[in-house]
Short mmCIF file of C-alpha atoms in Angstrom, two decimals:
data_model
loop_
_atom_site.label_atom_id
_atom_site.label_comp_id
_atom_site.label_asym_id
_atom_site.label_seq_id
_atom_site.Cartn_x
_atom_site.Cartn_y
_atom_site.Cartn_z
CA MET I 1 0.54 17.57 13.81
CA ASN I 2 -1.09 17.37 10.40
CA VAL I 3 -3.41 14.34 10.48
CA ARG I 4 -3.74 14.63 6.71
CA LEU I 5 -0.17 13.37 6.44
CA VAL I 6 -1.07 10.18 8.29
CA ILE I 7 -4.18 9.66 6.20
CA LEU I 8 -1.98 9.71 3.10
CA LEU I 9 -0.27 6.51 4.11
CA ALA I 10 -3.55 4.66 4.55
CA VAL I 11 -4.98 5.91 1.28
CA ALA I 12 -1.78 5.44 -0.74
CA VAL I 13 -0.93 2.01 0.48
CA THR I 14 -4.40 0.75 -0.34
CA ALA I 15 -3.95 1.97 -3.86
CA VAL I 16 -1.63 -0.91 -4.37
CA SER I 17 -4.58 -3.05 -5.38
CA ALA I 18 -2.42 -4.94 -7.81
CA PHE I 19 -5.28 -6.95 -9.21
CA SER I 20 -7.43 -3.88 -9.94
CA ALA I 21 -9.77 -4.25 -7.00
CA LYS I 22 -11.32 -1.03 -5.73
CA ALA I 23 -10.76 -0.08 -2.11
CA GLU I 24 -13.92 -0.08 -0.04
CA LYS I 25 -15.50 3.35 -0.60
CA ALA I 26 -16.76 3.57 2.99
CA ASP I 27 -13.13 3.65 4.21
CA ARG I 28 -12.65 7.19 2.85
CA GLU I 29 -15.12 8.57 5.35
CA LYS I 30 -13.75 6.74 8.43
CA ALA I 31 -11.49 8.30 11.03
CA THR I 32 -7.78 7.45 10.89
CA LYS I 33 -6.34 6.08 14.11
CA VAL I 34 -2.61 5.69 14.80
CA GLU I 35 -0.99 3.89 17.71
CA ALA I 36 2.77 3.79 18.25
CA ASN I 37 5.31 3.61 21.05
CA ARG I 38 6.68 7.06 20.09
CA MET I 39 5.71 9.98 17.90
CA THR I 40 7.67 13.10 16.99
CA SER I 41 6.58 15.96 14.80
CA ASP I 42 8.70 18.79 13.44
CA GLU I 43 6.33 21.33 11.91
CA ALA I 44 9.18 23.53 10.68
CA ARG I 45 10.51 20.65 8.55
CA ARG I 46 6.99 19.33 7.82
CA ILE I 47 7.80 15.82 9.07
CA SER I 48 6.09 13.41 11.45
CA ILE I 49 7.64 10.15 12.66
CA PHE I 50 5.80 7.25 14.30
CA GLU I 51 8.01 4.51 15.78
CA GLY I 52 7.63 1.23 17.58
CA ASN I 53 4.88 -1.21 16.77
CA VAL I 54 2.94 1.30 14.65
CA LEU I 55 -0.67 0.41 13.92
CA LEU I 56 -2.69 2.60 11.55
CA THR I 57 -6.36 1.84 10.98
CA LYS I 58 -9.01 3.53 8.82
CA GLY I 59 -12.21 1.57 8.22
CA THR I 60 -11.14 -1.80 6.82
CA ILE I 61 -7.58 -0.57 6.23
CA THR I 62 -4.89 -1.83 8.63
CA VAL I 63 -1.20 -0.95 8.28
CA ARG I 64 1.43 -2.36 10.65
CA ALA I 65 5.02 -1.13 10.61
CA GLU I 66 7.94 -0.52 12.92
CA ARG I 67 8.35 3.03 11.63
CA ILE I 68 6.34 5.42 9.45
CA VAL I 69 7.87 8.75 8.36
CA VAL I 70 5.56 11.23 6.64
CA ARG I 71 6.78 14.53 5.14
CA GLN I 72 5.13 17.33 3.16
CA ASP I 73 6.78 19.47 0.50
CA ALA I 74 6.24 23.23 -0.02
CA ASP I 75 3.44 22.55 -2.51
CA GLY I 76 1.51 20.42 0.01
CA PHE I 77 2.29 16.99 -1.52
CA GLN I 78 2.99 14.20 0.94
CA TYR I 79 5.57 11.47 0.86
CA ALA I 80 5.55 8.49 3.24
CA SER I 81 8.03 5.80 4.03
CA ALA I 82 7.06 2.78 6.15
CA SER I 83 9.59 0.21 7.25
CA GLY I 84 9.37 -2.95 9.28
CA ALA I 85 10.07 -6.62 9.39
CA PRO I 86 7.85 -6.49 7.30
CA VAL I 87 5.38 -3.64 6.77
CA ARG I 88 1.96 -5.30 6.43
CA PHE I 89 -1.28 -3.88 5.10
CA ARG I 90 -4.77 -5.27 4.66
CA GLN I 91 -7.98 -3.86 3.18
CA LYS I 92 -11.31 -5.11 2.00
CA GLY I 93 -12.34 -4.20 -1.55
CA ASP I 94 -15.79 -3.04 -2.66
CA PRO I 95 -18.38 -5.67 -3.59
CA VAL I 96 -18.38 -6.47 -7.32
CA GLY I 97 -21.24 -8.00 -9.28
CA GLY I 98 -23.23 -8.88 -6.20
CA GLN I 99 -20.26 -10.68 -4.71
CA GLU I 100 -18.80 -9.66 -1.35
CA GLY I 101 -15.59 -7.61 -1.55
CA VAL I 102 -12.33 -9.55 -1.23
CA TRP I 103 -9.43 -8.81 1.09
CA ILE I 104 -6.25 -7.32 -0.35
CA GLU I 105 -3.09 -8.03 1.67
CA GLY I 106 0.49 -7.01 1.10
CA GLU I 107 3.85 -6.78 2.72
CA ALA I 108 7.42 -5.62 2.12
CA LEU I 109 10.34 -4.53 4.25
CA ARG I 110 9.88 -0.96 3.01
CA VAL I 111 6.97 0.88 1.35
CA GLU I 112 7.48 4.31 -0.31
CA ILE I 113 4.56 6.51 -1.29
CA ASP I 114 4.90 9.55 -3.56
CA GLU I 115 1.63 11.51 -3.64
CA LYS I 116 2.89 14.07 -6.19
CA ASN I 117 3.78 11.45 -8.83
CA GLU I 118 1.09 9.04 -7.66
CA ARG I 119 3.52 6.12 -7.29
CA ILE I 120 3.81 3.42 -4.68
CA GLU I 121 6.91 1.23 -4.34
CA LEU I 122 7.30 -1.92 -2.28
CA HIS I 123 10.91 -2.88 -1.67
CA GLU I 124 12.50 -6.13 -0.48
CA ASN I 125 10.46 -9.30 -0.09
CA ALA I 126 7.42 -7.63 -1.60
CA ARG I 127 4.13 -9.53 -1.82
CA ILE I 128 0.56 -8.60 -2.73
CA ALA I 129 -2.39 -10.99 -2.54
CA ARG I 130 -5.99 -10.57 -3.53
CA ASP I 131 -8.42 -13.38 -2.96
CA GLN I 132 -6.30 -16.41 -3.94
CA ASP I 133 -4.09 -14.55 -6.49
CA GLU I 134 -0.62 -13.51 -5.36
CA VAL I 135 2.51 -11.87 -6.77
CA ARG I 136 5.98 -11.78 -5.17
CA GLY I 137 9.23 -10.10 -6.04
CA SER I 138 11.98 -7.96 -4.57
CA TYR I 139 10.40 -4.81 -5.98
CA ILE I 140 6.80 -3.90 -6.86
CA LEU I 141 5.90 -0.58 -8.50
CA TYR I 142 2.36 0.72 -8.89
CA ASP I 143 1.77 3.91 -10.89
CA GLN I 144 -1.72 5.13 -10.00
CA ARG I 145 -1.97 7.55 -12.90
CA SER I 146 -1.50 4.99 -15.62
CA GLU I 147 -2.56 1.97 -13.53
CA PHE I 148 0.78 0.43 -14.52
CA PHE I 149 1.95 -2.42 -12.35
CA SER I 150 5.40 -4.00 -12.40
CA VAL I 151 7.10 -6.71 -10.35
CA SER I 152 10.82 -7.45 -10.62
CA SER I 153 13.62 -9.24 -8.84
CA ALA I 154 15.20 -5.85 -7.93
CA LYS I 155 14.54 -2.19 -8.64
CA GLY I 156 15.89 -1.41 -12.11
CA ALA I 157 17.00 -5.03 -12.73
CA PRO I 158 16.44 -6.13 -16.34
CA LEU I 159 16.85 -9.79 -15.48
CA ALA I 160 16.58 -11.76 -12.27
CA ALA I 161 19.75 -12.59 -10.36
CA PRO I 162 20.38 -16.30 -9.76
CA GLY I 163 17.86 -17.57 -7.25
CA GLU I 164 15.79 -14.36 -7.42
CA ARG I 165 12.70 -14.54 -9.55
CA VAL I 166 9.24 -13.00 -9.75
CA ARG I 167 6.52 -15.38 -8.73
CA ALA I 168 2.79 -15.20 -9.43
CA VAL I 169 -0.14 -17.45 -8.70
CA ILE I 170 -3.26 -16.51 -10.65
CA GLN I 171 -6.35 -18.65 -10.09
CA PRO I 172 -8.71 -19.37 -12.99
CA LYS I 173 -11.67 -16.96 -13.08
CA LYS I 174 -15.21 -17.93 -13.95
CA PRO I 175 -16.76 -16.08 -16.88
CA ALA I 176 -18.99 -13.14 -15.87
CA ALA I 177 -22.06 -15.06 -17.07
CA GLU I 178 -21.39 -17.80 -14.49
CA THR I 179 -20.84 -15.39 -11.57
CA GLY I 180 -23.77 -13.15 -12.41
CA ALA I 181 -21.39 -10.13 -12.75
CA LYS I 182 -22.12 -7.46 -15.33
#
C-alpha cells in the first residue's frame, strides 16, 4: 500500500483553512496513522479503500469518516474521497503574532480532494469554523492555487433554493496594534 496516498487526505483536507490560517508546520513531519474496520488495496488499479469508523491522525490533524477512497493517476497525482455522516476534520493552525494557533474544524457529508488541480470540495451540509468564525452551505470549494474560496447553497447553483442559504458568522477582529501582531 502506498502510504503517500493516505497522507494526501490529511494534507489536502487541512488546506481548507477557509479563513486563511496556516496549518501547523510541525504536522508535516509527523507520522500518519490510520485506523479502520477494513482496508483494501488494489495496486494494479492504484486504489486504497478504508472503511468503517475511519480515523486518520497526523500531528494535530484528525480526520474521521465512514469511508476514505484514495486513488492515484498514471502521472502520480492523488485523488481522495471521504464520506460519512458527516466527515469531520480538525487541525491546529500555526501561532500568529505571538498568539497561540487556533483550531480549524470542518465537516460535510462528502469531501473530494484533487491534488492535480489543487482543489478541495465539501459537499452537503458543509461547515468550516476557525476560532469563532464559521461558514455553512451545501457546497464549499477551495482552490489552493488561487486561494479562492466559495460557499453556495448547491454546487453550480447561481441562487439559493427556498430554505437553502449560505450562512456566515464573522466575529469582529481587533486591529493588529491592539493584539501586538505585526
